[in-house]
Every structure is written in C-alpha cells, then in structure tokens.
Short mmCIF file of C-alpha atoms in Angstrom, two decimals:
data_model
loop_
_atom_site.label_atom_id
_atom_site.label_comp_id
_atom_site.label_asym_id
_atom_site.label_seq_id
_atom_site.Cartn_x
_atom_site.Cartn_y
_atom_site.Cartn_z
CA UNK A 1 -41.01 -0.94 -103.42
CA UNK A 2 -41.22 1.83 -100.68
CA UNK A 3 -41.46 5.53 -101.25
CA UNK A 4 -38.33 7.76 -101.34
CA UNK A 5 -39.88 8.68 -98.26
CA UNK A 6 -41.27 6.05 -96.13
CA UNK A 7 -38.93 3.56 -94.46
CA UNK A 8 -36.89 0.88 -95.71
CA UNK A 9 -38.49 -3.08 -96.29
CA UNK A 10 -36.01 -3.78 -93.77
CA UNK A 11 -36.92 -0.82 -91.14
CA UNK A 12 -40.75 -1.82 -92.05
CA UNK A 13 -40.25 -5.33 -90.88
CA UNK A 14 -38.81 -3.79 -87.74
CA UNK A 15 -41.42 -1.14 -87.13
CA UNK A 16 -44.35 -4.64 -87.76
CA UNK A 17 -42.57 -6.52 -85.27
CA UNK A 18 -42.51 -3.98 -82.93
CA UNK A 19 -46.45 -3.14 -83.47
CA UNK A 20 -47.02 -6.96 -83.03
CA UNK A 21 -45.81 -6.57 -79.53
CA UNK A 22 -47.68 -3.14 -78.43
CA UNK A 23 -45.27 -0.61 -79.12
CA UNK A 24 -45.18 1.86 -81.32
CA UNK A 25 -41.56 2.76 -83.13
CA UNK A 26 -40.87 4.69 -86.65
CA UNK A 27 -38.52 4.72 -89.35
CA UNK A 28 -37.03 8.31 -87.37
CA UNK A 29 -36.42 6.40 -84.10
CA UNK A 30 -34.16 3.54 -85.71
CA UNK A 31 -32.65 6.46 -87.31
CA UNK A 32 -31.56 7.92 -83.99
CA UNK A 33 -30.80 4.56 -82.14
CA UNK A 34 -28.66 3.54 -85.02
CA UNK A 35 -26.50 6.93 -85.04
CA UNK A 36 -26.31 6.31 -81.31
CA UNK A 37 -24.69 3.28 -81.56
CA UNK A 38 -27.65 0.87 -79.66
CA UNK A 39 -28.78 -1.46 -83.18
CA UNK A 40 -26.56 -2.48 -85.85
CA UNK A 41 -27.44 -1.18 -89.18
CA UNK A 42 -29.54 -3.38 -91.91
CA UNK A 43 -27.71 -6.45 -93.49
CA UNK A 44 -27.52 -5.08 -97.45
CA UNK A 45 -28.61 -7.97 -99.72
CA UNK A 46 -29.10 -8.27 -103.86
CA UNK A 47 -29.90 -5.90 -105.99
CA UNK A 48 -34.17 -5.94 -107.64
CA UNK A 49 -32.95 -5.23 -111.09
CA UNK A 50 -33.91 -2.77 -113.57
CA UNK A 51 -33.33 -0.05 -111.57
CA UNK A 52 -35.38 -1.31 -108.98
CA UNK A 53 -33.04 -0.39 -106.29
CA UNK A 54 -31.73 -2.99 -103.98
CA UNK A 55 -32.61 -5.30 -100.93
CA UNK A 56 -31.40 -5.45 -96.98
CA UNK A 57 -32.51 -7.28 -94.19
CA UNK A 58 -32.56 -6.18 -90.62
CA UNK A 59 -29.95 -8.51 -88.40
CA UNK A 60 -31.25 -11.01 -86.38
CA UNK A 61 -30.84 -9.17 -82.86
CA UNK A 62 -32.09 -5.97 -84.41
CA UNK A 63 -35.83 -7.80 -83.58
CA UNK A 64 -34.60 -8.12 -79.78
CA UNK A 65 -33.45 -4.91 -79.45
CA UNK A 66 -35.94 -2.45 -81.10
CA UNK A 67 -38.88 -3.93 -78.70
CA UNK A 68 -35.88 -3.42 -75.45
CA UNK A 69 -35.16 0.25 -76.93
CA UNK A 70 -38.92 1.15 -77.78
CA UNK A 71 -39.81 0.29 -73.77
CA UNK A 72 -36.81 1.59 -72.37
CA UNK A 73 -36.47 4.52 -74.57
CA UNK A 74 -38.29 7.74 -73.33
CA UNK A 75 -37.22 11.86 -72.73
CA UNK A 76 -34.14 12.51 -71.25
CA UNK A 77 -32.64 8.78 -71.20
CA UNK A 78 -29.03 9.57 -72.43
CA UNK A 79 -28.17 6.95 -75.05
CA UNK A 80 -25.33 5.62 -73.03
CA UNK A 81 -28.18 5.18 -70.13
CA UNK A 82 -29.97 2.95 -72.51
CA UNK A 83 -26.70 0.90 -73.85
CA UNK A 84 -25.97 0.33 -70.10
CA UNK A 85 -29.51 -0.18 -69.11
CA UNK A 86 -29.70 -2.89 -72.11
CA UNK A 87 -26.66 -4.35 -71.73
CA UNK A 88 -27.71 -5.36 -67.95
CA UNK A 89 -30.83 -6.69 -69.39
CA UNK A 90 -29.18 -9.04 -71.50
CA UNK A 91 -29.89 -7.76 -75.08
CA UNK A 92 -27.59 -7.93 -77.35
CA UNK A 93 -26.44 -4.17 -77.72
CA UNK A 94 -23.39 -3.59 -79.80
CA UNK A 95 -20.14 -4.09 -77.92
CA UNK A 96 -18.37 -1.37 -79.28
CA UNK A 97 -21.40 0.67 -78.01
CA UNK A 98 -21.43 -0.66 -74.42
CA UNK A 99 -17.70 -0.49 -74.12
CA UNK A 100 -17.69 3.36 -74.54
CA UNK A 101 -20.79 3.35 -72.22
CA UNK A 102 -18.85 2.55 -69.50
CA UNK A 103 -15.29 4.37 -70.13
CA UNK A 104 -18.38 7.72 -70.19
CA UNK A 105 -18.89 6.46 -66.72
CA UNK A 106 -15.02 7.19 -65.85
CA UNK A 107 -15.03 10.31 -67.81
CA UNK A 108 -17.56 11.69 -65.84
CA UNK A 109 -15.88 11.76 -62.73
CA UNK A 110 -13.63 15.23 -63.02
CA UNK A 111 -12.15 16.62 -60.13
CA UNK A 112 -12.18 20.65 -59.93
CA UNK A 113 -9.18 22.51 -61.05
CA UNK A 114 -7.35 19.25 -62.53
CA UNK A 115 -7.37 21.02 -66.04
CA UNK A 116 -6.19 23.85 -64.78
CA UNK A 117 -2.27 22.76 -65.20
CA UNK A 118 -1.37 22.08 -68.77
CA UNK A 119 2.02 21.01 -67.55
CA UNK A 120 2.29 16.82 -67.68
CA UNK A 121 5.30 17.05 -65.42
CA UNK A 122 3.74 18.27 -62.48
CA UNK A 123 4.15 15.25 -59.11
CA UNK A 124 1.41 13.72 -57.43
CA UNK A 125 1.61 16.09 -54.61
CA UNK A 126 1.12 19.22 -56.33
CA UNK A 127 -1.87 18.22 -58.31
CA UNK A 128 -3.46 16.71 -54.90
CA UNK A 129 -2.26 20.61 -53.90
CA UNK A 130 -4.22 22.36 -56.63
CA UNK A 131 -7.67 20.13 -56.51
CA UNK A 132 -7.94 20.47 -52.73
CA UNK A 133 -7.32 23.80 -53.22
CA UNK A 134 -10.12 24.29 -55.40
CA UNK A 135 -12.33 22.14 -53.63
CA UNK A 136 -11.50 24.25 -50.01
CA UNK A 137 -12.62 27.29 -52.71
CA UNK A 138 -15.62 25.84 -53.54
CA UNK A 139 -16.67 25.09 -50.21
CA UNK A 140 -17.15 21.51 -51.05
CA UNK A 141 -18.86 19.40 -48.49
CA UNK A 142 -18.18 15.76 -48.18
CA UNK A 143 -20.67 13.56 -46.40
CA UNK A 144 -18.59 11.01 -44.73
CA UNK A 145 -21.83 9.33 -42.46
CA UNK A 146 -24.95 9.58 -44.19
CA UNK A 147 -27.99 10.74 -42.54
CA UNK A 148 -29.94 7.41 -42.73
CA UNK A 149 -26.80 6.13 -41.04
CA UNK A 150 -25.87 8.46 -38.91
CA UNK A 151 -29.56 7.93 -36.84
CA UNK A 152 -29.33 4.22 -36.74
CA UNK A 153 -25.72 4.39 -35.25
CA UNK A 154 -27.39 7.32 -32.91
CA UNK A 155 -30.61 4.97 -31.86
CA UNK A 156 -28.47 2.27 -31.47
CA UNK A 157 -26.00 3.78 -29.24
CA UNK A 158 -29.34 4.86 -26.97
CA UNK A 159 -30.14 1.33 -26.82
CA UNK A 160 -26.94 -0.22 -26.06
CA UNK A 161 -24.71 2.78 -24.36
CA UNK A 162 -21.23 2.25 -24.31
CA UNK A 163 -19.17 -0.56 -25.85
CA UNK A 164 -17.44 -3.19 -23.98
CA UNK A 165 -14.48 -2.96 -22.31
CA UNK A 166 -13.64 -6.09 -23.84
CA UNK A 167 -13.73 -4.45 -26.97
CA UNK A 168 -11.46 -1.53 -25.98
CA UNK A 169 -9.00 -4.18 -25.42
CA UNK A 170 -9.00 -5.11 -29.18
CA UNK A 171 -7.77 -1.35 -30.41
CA UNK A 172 -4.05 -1.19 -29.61
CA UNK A 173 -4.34 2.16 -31.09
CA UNK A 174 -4.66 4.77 -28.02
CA UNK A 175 -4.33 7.73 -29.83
CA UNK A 176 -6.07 7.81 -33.29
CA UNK A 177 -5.50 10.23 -35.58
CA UNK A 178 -8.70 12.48 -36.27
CA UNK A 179 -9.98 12.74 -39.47
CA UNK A 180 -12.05 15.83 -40.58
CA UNK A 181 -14.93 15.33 -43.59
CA UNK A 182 -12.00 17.50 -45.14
CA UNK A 183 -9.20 15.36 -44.14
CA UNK A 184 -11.40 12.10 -45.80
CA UNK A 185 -12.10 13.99 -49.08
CA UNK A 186 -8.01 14.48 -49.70
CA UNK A 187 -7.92 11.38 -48.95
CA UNK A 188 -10.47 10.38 -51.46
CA UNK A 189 -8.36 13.00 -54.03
CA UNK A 190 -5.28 11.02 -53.53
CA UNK A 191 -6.11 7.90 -53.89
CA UNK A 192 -8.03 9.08 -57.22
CA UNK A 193 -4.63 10.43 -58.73
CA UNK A 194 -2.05 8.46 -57.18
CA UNK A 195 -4.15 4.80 -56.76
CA UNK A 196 -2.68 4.16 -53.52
CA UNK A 197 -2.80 5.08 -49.46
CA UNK A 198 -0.93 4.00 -46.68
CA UNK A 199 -2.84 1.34 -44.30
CA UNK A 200 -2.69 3.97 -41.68
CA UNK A 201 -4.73 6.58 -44.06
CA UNK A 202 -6.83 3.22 -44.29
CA UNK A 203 -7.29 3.14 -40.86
CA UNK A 204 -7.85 6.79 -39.92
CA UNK A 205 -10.78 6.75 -42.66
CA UNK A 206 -12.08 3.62 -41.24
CA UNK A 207 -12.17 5.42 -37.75
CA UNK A 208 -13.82 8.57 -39.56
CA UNK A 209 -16.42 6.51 -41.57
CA UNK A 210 -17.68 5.36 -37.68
CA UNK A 211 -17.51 8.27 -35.46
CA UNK A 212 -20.09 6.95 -32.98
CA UNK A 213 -17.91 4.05 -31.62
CA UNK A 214 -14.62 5.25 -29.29
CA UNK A 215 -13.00 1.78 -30.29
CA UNK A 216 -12.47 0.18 -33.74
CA UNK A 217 -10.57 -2.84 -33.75
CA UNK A 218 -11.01 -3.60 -37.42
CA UNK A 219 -9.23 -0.42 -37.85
CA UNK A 220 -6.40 -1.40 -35.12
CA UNK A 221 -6.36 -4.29 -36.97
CA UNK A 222 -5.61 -2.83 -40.41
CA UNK A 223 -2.73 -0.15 -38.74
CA UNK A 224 -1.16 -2.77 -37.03
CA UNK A 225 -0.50 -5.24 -40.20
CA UNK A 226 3.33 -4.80 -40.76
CA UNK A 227 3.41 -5.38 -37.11
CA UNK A 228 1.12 -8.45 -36.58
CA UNK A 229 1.92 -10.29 -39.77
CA UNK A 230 5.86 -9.02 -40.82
CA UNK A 231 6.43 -11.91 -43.62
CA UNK A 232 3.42 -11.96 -45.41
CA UNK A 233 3.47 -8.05 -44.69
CA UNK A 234 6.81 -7.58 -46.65
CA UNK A 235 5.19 -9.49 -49.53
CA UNK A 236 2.60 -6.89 -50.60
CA UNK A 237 3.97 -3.95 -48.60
CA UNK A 238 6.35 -0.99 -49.03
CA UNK A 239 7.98 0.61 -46.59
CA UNK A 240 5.23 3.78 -45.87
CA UNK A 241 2.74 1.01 -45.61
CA UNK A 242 1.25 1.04 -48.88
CA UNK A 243 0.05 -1.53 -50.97
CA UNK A 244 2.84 -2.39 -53.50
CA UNK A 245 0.44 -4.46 -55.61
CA UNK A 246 -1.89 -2.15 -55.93
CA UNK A 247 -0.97 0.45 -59.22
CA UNK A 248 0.44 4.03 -59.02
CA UNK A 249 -1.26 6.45 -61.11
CA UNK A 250 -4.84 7.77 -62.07
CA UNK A 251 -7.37 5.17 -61.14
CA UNK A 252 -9.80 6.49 -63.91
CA UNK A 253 -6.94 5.33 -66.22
CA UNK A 254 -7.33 1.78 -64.70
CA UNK A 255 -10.50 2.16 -65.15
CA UNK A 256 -11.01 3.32 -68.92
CA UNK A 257 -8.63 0.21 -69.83
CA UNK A 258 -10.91 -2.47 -68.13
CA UNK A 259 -13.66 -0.70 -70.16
CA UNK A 260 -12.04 -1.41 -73.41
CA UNK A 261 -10.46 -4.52 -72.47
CA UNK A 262 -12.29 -6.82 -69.41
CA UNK A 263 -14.58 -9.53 -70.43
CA UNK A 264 -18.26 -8.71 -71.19
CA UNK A 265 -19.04 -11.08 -68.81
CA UNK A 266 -17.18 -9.63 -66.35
CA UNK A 267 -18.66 -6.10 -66.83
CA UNK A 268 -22.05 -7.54 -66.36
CA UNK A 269 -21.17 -9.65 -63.00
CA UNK A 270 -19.44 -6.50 -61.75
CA UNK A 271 -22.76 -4.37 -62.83
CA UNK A 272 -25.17 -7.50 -61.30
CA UNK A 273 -23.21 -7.01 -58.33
CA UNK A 274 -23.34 -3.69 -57.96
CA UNK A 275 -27.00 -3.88 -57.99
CA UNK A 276 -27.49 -6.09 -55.72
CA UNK A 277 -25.14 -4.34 -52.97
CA UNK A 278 -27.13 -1.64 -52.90
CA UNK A 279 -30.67 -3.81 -52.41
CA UNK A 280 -28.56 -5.40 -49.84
CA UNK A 281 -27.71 -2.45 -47.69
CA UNK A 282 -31.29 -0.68 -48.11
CA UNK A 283 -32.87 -3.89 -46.83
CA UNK A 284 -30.22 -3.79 -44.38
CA UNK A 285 -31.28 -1.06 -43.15
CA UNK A 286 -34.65 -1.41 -43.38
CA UNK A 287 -34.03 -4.39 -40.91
CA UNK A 288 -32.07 -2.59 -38.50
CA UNK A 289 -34.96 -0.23 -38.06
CA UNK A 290 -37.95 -2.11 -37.66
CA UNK A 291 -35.76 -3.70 -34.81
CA UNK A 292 -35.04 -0.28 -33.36
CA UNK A 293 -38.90 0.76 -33.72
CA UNK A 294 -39.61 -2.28 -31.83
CA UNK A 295 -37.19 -1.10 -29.29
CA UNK A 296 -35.04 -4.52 -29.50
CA UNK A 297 -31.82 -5.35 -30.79
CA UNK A 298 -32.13 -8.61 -32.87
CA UNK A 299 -29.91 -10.25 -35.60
CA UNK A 300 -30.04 -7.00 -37.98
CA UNK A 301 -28.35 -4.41 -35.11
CA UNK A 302 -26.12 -6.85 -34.09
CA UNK A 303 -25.11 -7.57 -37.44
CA UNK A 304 -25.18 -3.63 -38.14
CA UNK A 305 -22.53 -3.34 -35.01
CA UNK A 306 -20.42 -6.00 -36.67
CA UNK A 307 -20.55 -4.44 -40.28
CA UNK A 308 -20.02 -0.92 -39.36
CA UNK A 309 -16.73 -1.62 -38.95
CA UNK A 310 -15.50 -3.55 -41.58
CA UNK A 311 -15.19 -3.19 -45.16
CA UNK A 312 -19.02 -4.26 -45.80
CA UNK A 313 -20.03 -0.71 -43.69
CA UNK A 314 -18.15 0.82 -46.30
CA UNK A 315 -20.28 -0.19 -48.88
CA UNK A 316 -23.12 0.70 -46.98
CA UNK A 317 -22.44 3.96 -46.44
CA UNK A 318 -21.13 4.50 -50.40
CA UNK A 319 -25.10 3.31 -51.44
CA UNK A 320 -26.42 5.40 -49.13
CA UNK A 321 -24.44 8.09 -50.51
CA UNK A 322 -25.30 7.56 -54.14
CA UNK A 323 -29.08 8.41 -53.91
CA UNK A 324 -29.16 8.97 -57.72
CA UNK A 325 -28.47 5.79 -58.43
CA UNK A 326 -28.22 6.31 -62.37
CA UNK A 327 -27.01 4.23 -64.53
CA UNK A 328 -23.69 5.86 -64.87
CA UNK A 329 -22.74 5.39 -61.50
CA UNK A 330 -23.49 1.54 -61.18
CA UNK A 331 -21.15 0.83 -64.39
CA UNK A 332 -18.79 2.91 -61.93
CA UNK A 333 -19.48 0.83 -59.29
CA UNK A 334 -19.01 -2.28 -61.59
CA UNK A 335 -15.66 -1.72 -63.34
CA UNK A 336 -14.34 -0.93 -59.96
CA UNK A 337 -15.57 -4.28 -58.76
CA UNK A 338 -13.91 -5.79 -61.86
CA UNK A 339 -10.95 -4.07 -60.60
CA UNK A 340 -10.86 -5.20 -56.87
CA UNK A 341 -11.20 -8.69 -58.26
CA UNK A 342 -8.47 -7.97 -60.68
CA UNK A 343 -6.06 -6.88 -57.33
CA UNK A 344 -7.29 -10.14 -54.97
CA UNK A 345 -6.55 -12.41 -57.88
CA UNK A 346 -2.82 -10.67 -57.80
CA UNK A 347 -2.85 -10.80 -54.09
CA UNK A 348 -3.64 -14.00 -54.14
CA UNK A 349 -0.08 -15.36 -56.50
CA UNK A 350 1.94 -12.62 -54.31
CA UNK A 351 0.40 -14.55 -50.97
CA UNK A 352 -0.33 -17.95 -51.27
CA UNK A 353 -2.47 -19.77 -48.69
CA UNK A 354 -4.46 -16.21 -47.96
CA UNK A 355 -7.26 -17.05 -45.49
CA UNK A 356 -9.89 -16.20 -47.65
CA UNK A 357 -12.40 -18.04 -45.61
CA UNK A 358 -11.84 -14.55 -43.12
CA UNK A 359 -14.25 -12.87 -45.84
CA UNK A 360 -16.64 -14.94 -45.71
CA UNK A 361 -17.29 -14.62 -42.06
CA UNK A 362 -20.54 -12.21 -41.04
CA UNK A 363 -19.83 -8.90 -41.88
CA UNK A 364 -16.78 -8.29 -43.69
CA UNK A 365 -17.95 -8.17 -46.74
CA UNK A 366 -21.70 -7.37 -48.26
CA UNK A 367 -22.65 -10.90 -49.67
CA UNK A 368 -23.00 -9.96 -53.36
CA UNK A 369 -19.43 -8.96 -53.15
CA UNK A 370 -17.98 -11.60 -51.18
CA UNK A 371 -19.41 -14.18 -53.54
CA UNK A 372 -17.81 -12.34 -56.25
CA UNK A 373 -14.36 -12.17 -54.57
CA UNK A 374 -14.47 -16.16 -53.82
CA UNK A 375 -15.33 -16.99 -56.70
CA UNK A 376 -12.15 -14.98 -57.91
CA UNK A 377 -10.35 -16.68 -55.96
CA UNK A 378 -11.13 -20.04 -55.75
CA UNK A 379 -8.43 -22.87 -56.39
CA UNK A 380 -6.81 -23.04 -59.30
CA UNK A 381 -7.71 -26.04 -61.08
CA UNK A 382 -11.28 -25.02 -60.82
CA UNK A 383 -12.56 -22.26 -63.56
CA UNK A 384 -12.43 -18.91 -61.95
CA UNK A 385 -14.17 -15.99 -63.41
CA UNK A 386 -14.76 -12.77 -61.99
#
C-alpha cells in the first residue's frame, strides 16, 4: 500500500508507463492535467479490507494520453493549447474538455468597446457605431495586403506590366467604390455582429484585398449576381443584396453552438483543413518566388494571377496575416470551416443543380478547402460528411 504521501497504485502505473517510454511525469503533473480537464480521473475499484483502504485503476486511454501530455506539455502551453493540440493528434482527450477548447477560441475574439453598452436593446448599427468608434480611438491599423503579398503582386506587376485589355472587358464595373484599410475593418465589424454583407460590400473588399490590379472581374462578377442570374438570385437573395441564407446575428454565437454541438469529426476535418491551407499558401508562395528570382513567370505566378482574385487569395492573404499561428486561432479557423460547409450544404437544398464543378476549377478555392466543400456537397445518396 502507498504512503499517505506518494501517489496512488493507479497514478504509479501511469508514472511506470510513462518512464518505460523516456519521459519523466509525477503524481503532481496528473494532478494538474486532471483539474485541467486533459485525462479522466482513475476508475475506483474494491475495497482491500481491514482498513486497508481501497483500489482504482487508471482508464484505458489515460496510458495514451499521459505519454501525448508529458511530450507536449512544457511552460507556458495553456491547457486549452494542449486539449486542442491533442485532440488534432488523435488522442483521446475528454470531449467535454475539447469542446470548451474551442468555444475559448470564440471567446477570445472581443471587439473594443462592445462591453461598453449594458443595454441589450441597442440595433446593429449603433453597436457597429460604438466599436468603430473605439477602434478609430485606438488608432487601430488593419493590414488588408500583407507584406509578403504585397511584393509578389509588386514584382509581378514589373514583370508583366499592365493587364489585358481583354480583361478590362470582363469588369462591367467602371466606377468601383474605394475601400480604405478603414472602410475593410467596418466591414470586418459588421459582418462580426450582424453575420451578413451585401454582395456589393463583397465586392468592394474583393477590389480592396487586390489593389495592384485596375480590373477584377471576379469581383464584377460577384456585384453583378442579381443581374446576371435573377431566378436563382431571388432564391438566396434579399432585396439589399444580401445573403438570406446566411444568419443574422453575432457570428461568435454561431460559432460557440457548433463548438458544443458539431460532430467531433467534423471539428477535426475543419482543424486538418485549416492546417493544411496555410502549408498550402506558404508553399504557394514560396513557388511564386523562386519563379520571380528566376525572373520567369511559370505555373506558380500564373496561378498566383488567377487566385488573387478569387476566394482562394482570400485565404492566402488571412494565413499570411495570422503569423502566430497558435493553436487558438486554427480551432477558429476550423469551426468557421465547419460553418461555411454548414451554409453550402443549405445553399445547396435552396439551389438545386448549383455548378459546383465552378469550385473546383484552378484557383477558386485553396485545395484543402475545396475538397472539403465537395465533399459537403456531393449527391445525396452518397454519405456526405463535412
């Protein structure tokens, strides 16, 4: 029987296995990973007799997971880092753990001043108000073109000067409207409280995200929709041009509901996804300038030229963005890819027939996501999973 004060036969079996496998763990450490929430506590069996005290037995995945948590583990990992870090690693971390892992993720996106009105009447358009305001205040920058970016689209442009004309002819929009960093971050702030925009908005940010370029015909493309396609249009359209079947309201909301409720599986496609968008885009770049060193544009910049202006350049520029890349912001990144499979499953029962093949052309999407988003939507008597 163990001393008062050593560890438990069950945390000693634990501590063995780990020591079997070169690392080092003690009875204080499953302590604190069990208080945390990352391994289940031991399995409480008979009773010794005679005052003997009684028995437990560590659960089965308790062996998986102290070896994960004992080479993962070190100073300053937050302990929802580590659920999310194991989770994406496959180990079997509790789910009531990894589900408030990821709704932490939501919670830590706050915008400034949006506490500052206790009032739960206040519209849409005052709150947008009052957190621009105090973003103006702060003298918040937002960085709309990354710098990596910004100098391939500038060495590029050397290369290649001006666009085509036959291009031009593509953009039946003459007179954009300009869009300030400023201008993109209200944007940003409204879609965040009010989870919509008008395809217009779309397009003006589209324009903004790709300043070098004095045509965008994706863009034209997106502005001219109600125009260009009026039935299907009036299907998943209101009348200002937004999305109707996309949901009103605080998309952190949306979010901290697929945290509790979407399938663990599909948390971990969105957060295998996620990952591999952004080792897609830095190889993309990489590409793209080992062309430009070599003074040529190949496949990669004329691939770049295609991407920049479509959805996929978005997600380029949002990695590029997130140089942190922690933990917390890739289970961001994941639920809202749970999310945007959520909306093209809905789009595609509101539009039937939806040329989904379009994404799969070069470009439009980054590949990680588009084989996500087709395997959403794929027909309906095959299984579909996000």
């Amino acid at each position: 029987m163990p001393s008062s004060d050593g560890p438990s036969t069950a945390d000693q079996q634990l501590i063995d296995h780990a020591a079997r496998h070169g690392v080092t763990v003690t009875a204080k450490q499953l302590a604190v990973w069990r208080r945390a929430g990352l391994m289940p506590g031991n399995i409480p069996g008979g009773g010794l007799g005679r005052g003997r005290g009684s028995t437990s037995a560590p659960p089965p995945e308790s062996f998986d997971l102290v070896l994960a948590l004992a080479r993962r583990a070190g100073r300053g990992k937050r302990p929802t880092d580590l659920a999310l870090l194991l989770f994406a690693d496959g180990h079997p971390v509790p789910e009531t753990t990894v589900r408030a892992a990821f709704r932490a993720a939501v919670d830590a996106v706050s915008l400034p001043g949006e506490d500052d009105h206790p009032d739960s009447s206040e519209g849409l358009e005052d709150q947008v108000d009052r957190v621009a305001g105090r973003i103006s205040e702060a003298d918040r920058a937002f960085t709309l073109v990354p710098a990596r970016a910004r100098r391939i689209d500038e060495a590029i442009a050397r290369l290649l000067g001006e666009p085509p004309a036959e291009l031009a002819e593509l953009d039946k929009n003459a007179e954009p409207t300009p869009m300030t960093p400023q201008d993109a971050l209200l944007a940003a702030v409204t879609v965040t409280l009010g989870g919509t925009m008008s395809v217009q908005e779309m397009g003006d940010l589209l324009r903004a995200m790709n300043p070098g370029i004095a045509v965008h015909p994706f863009a034209s493309l997106v502005e001219t929709t109600q125009q260009d396609v009026p039935k299907a249009a009036d299907l998943v359209m209101a009348d200002d041009g937004s999305l109707t079947f996309l949901t009103e309201g605080d998309v952190r909301d949306l979010l901290r509901d697929l945290a509790e409720a979407a399938a663990l599986e599909d948390l971990a496609a969105g957060w295998r996804t996620a990952q591999q968008v952004r080792e897609w885009a830095l190889s993309f770049c990489e590409r793209v300038e080992a062309e430009l060193d070599a003074g040529q544009a190949g496949e990669a910049v004329m691939e770049w030229l295609i991407s920049r202006g479509l959805p996929s350049g978005l997600s380029l520029l949002e990695s590029l963005r997130d140089r942190r890349n922690s933990p917390s912001s890739t289970a961001l990144s994941a639920l809202l890819l749970v999310h945007q499979c959520q909306k093209y499953r809905e789009l595609d029962e509101l539009v039937p027939g939806c040329q989904w093949e379009v994404l799969q052309m070069p470009g439009v999407l980054p590949p990680p996501v588009r084989d996500l988003i087709l395997t959403t939507v794929q027909p309906k008597d095959q299984e579909a999973s996000c």
